[in-house]
mmCIF file of C-alpha atoms in Angstrom:
data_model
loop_
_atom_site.group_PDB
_atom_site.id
_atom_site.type_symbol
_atom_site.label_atom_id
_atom_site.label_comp_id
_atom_site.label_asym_id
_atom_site.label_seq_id
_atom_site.Cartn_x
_atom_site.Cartn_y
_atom_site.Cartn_z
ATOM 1 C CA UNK A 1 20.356 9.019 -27.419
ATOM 2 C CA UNK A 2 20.702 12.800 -28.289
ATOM 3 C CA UNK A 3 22.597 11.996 -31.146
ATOM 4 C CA UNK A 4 20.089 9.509 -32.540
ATOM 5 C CA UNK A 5 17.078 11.968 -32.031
ATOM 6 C CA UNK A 6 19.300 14.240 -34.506
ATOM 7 C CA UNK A 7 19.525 11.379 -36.692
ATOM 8 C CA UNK A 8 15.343 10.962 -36.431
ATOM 9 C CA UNK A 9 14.564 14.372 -37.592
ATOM 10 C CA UNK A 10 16.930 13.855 -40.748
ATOM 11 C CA UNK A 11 15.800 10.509 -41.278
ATOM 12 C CA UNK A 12 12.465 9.781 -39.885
ATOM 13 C CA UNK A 13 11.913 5.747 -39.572
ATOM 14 C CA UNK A 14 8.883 4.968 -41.328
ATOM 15 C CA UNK A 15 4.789 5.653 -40.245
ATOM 16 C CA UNK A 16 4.461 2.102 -39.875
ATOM 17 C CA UNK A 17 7.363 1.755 -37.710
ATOM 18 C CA UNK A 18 6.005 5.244 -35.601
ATOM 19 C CA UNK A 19 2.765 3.529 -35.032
ATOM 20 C CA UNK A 20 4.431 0.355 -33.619
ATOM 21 C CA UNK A 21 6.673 2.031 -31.824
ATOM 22 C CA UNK A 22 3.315 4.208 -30.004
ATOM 23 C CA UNK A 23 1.625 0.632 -29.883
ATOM 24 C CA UNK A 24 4.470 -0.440 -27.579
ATOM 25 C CA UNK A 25 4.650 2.916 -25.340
ATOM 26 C CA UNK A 26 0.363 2.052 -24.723
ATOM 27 C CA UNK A 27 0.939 -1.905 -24.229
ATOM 28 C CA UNK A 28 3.719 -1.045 -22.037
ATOM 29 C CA UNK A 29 2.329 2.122 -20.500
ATOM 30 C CA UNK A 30 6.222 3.407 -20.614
ATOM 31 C CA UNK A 31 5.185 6.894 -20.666
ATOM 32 C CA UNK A 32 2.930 6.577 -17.967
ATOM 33 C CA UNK A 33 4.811 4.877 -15.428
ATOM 34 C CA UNK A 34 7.793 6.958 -16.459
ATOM 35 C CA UNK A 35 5.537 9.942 -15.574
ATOM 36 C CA UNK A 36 3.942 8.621 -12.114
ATOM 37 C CA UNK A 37 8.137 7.514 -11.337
ATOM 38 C CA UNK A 38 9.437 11.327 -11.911
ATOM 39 C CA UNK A 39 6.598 12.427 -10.427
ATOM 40 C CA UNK A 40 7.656 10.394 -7.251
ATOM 41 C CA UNK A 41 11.162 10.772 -7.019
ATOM 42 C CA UNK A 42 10.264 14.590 -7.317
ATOM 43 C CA UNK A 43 8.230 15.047 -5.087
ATOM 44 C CA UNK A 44 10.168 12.788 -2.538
ATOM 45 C CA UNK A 45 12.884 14.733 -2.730
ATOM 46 C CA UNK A 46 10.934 18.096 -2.479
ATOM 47 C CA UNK A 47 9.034 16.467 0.090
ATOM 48 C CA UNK A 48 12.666 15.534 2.225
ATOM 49 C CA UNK A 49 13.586 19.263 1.927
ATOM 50 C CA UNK A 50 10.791 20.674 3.015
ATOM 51 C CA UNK A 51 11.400 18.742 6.414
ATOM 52 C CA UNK A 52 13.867 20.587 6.833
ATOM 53 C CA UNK A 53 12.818 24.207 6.770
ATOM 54 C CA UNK A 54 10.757 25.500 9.376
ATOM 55 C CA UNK A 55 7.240 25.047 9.534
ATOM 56 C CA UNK A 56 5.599 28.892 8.628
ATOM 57 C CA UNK A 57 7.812 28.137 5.335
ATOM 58 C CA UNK A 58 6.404 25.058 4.373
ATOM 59 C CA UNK A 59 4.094 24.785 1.710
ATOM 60 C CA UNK A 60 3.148 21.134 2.176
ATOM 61 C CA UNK A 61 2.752 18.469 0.164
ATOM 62 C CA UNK A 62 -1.084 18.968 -0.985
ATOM 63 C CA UNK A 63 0.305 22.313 -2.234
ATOM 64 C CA UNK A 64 3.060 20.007 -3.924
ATOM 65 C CA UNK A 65 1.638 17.359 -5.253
ATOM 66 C CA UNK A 66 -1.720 20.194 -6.738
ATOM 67 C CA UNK A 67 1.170 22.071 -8.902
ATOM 68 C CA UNK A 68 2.741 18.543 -10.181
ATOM 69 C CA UNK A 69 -0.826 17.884 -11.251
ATOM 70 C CA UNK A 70 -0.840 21.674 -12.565
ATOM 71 C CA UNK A 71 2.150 20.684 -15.118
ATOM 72 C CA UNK A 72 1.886 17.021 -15.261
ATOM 73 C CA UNK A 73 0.146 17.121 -19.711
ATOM 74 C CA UNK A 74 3.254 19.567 -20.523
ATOM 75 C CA UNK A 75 5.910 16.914 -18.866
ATOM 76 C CA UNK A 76 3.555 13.839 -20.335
ATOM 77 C CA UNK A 77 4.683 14.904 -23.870
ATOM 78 C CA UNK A 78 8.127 15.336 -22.925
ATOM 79 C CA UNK A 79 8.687 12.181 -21.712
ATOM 80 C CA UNK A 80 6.169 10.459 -24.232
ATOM 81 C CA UNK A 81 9.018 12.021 -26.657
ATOM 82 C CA UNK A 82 11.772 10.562 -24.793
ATOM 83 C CA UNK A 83 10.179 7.369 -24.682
ATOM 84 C CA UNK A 84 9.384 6.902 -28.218
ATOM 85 C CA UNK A 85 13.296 8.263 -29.184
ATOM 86 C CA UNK A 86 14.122 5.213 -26.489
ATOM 87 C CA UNK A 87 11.936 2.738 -27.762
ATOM 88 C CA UNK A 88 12.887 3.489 -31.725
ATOM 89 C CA UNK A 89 16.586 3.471 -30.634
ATOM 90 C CA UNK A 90 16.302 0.246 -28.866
ATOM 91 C CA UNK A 91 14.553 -1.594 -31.531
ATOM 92 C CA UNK A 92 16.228 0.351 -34.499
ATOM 93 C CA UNK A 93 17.468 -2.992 -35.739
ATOM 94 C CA UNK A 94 14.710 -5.413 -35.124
ATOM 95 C CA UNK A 95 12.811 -6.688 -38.302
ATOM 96 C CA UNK A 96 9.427 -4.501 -38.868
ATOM 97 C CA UNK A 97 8.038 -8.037 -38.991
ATOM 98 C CA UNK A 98 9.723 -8.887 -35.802
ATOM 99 C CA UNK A 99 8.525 -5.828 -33.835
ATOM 100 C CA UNK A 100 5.137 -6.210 -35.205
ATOM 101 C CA UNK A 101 4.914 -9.894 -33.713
ATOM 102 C CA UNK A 102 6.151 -8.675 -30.415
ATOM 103 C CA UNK A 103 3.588 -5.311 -30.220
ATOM 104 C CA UNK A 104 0.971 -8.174 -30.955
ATOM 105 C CA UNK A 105 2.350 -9.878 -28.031
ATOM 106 C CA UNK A 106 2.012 -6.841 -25.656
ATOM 107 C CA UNK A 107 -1.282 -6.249 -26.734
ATOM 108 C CA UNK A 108 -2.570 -9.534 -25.187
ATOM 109 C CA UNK A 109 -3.598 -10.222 -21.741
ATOM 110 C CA UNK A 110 0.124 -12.040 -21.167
ATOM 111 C CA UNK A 111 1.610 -9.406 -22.529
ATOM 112 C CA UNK A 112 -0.447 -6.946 -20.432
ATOM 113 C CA UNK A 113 0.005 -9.157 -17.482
ATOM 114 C CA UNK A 114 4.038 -8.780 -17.528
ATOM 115 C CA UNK A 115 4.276 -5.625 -17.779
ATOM 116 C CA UNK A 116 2.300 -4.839 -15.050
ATOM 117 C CA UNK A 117 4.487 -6.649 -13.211
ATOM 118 C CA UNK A 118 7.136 -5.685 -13.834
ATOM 119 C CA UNK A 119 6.177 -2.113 -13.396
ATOM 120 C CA UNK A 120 4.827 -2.461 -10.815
ATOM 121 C CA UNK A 121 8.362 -4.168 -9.736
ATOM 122 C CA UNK A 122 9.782 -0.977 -10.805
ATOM 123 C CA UNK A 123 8.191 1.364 -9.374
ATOM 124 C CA UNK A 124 8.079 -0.303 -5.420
ATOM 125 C CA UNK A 125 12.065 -0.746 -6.039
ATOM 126 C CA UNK A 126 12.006 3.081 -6.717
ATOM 127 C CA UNK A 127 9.951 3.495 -4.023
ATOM 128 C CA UNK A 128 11.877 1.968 -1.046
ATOM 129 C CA UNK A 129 14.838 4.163 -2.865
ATOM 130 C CA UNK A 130 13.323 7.142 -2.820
ATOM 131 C CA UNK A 131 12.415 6.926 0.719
ATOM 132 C CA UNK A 132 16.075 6.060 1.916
ATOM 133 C CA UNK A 133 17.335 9.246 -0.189
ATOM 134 C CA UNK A 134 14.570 11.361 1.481
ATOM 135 C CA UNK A 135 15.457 10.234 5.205
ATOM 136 C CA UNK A 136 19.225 10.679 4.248
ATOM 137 C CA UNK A 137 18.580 14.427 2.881
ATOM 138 C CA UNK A 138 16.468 15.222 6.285
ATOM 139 C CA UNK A 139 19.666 13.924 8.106
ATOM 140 C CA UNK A 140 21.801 16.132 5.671
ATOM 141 C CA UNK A 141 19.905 19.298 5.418
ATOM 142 C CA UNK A 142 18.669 19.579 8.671
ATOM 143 C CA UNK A 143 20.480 22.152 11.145
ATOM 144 C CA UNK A 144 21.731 20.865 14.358
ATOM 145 C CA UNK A 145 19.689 21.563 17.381
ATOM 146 C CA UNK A 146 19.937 25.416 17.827
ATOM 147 C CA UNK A 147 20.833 26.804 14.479
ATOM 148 C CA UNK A 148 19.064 28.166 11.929
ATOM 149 C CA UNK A 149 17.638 25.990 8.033
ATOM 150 C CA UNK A 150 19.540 27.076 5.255
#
């Protein structure tokens, strides 16, 4: 994908094909639910470590989630970027006619209806994963009875 994103700033694809390509990240709300699934896995995993230091050194998870919320535009363009590499790389050799007929599609209510579905899909799958990895770091990072937090 890096390579390809070099390739885009030689060779930009079209303003048409840009504008399609943006039309797909809002249908789809990619950038969006990409953001809200960082967000979580972050702060899950911040979240696990924290359990594991004592409690005067805790900053807790208000204080976490405020500075995620502090930072969250300046990480919204970078993944919007990412996305729209992702999406233009994916579709690179669909038919402009092709991708136009399917950004139509996305724009309807069935289109709107699947993929909220199947983010929401997503993101619960992510979910139940994040919360096994968190448990499992507690059980990692946490000292034994007696001893010190790293």
């Amino acid at each position: 994908m890096q390579s390809f994103a070099k390739q885009l700033e030689k060779a930009p694809p079209d303003n048409d094909r840009v504008q399609l390509i943006r039309r797909i990240d809002r249908a789809s709300n990619g950038t969006d639910v990409l953001l809200d699934i960082s967000e979580s896995l972050g702060l899950g995993i911040v979240a696990a470590y924290e359990e594991t230091l004592p409690a005067p050194q805790r900053s807790g998870l208000d204080h976490l989630r405020s500075q995620l919320a502090r930072s969250r535009e300046a990480r919204r363009q970078q993944i919007q970027a990412h996305v729209w590499v992702s999406l233009l790389l994916t579709y690179r050799t669909l038919p402009q006619e092709d991708l136009r007929r399917y950004v139509e599609f996305l724009e309807t209510e069935e289109g709107l209806g699947f993929y909220t579905q199947a983010n929401l899909a997503i993101k619960e799958a992510l979910e139940i994963s994040v919360t096994r990895i968190s448990r499992a770091m507690i059980d990692i990072l946490k000292p034994p009875a007696g001893r010190k937090a790293i």
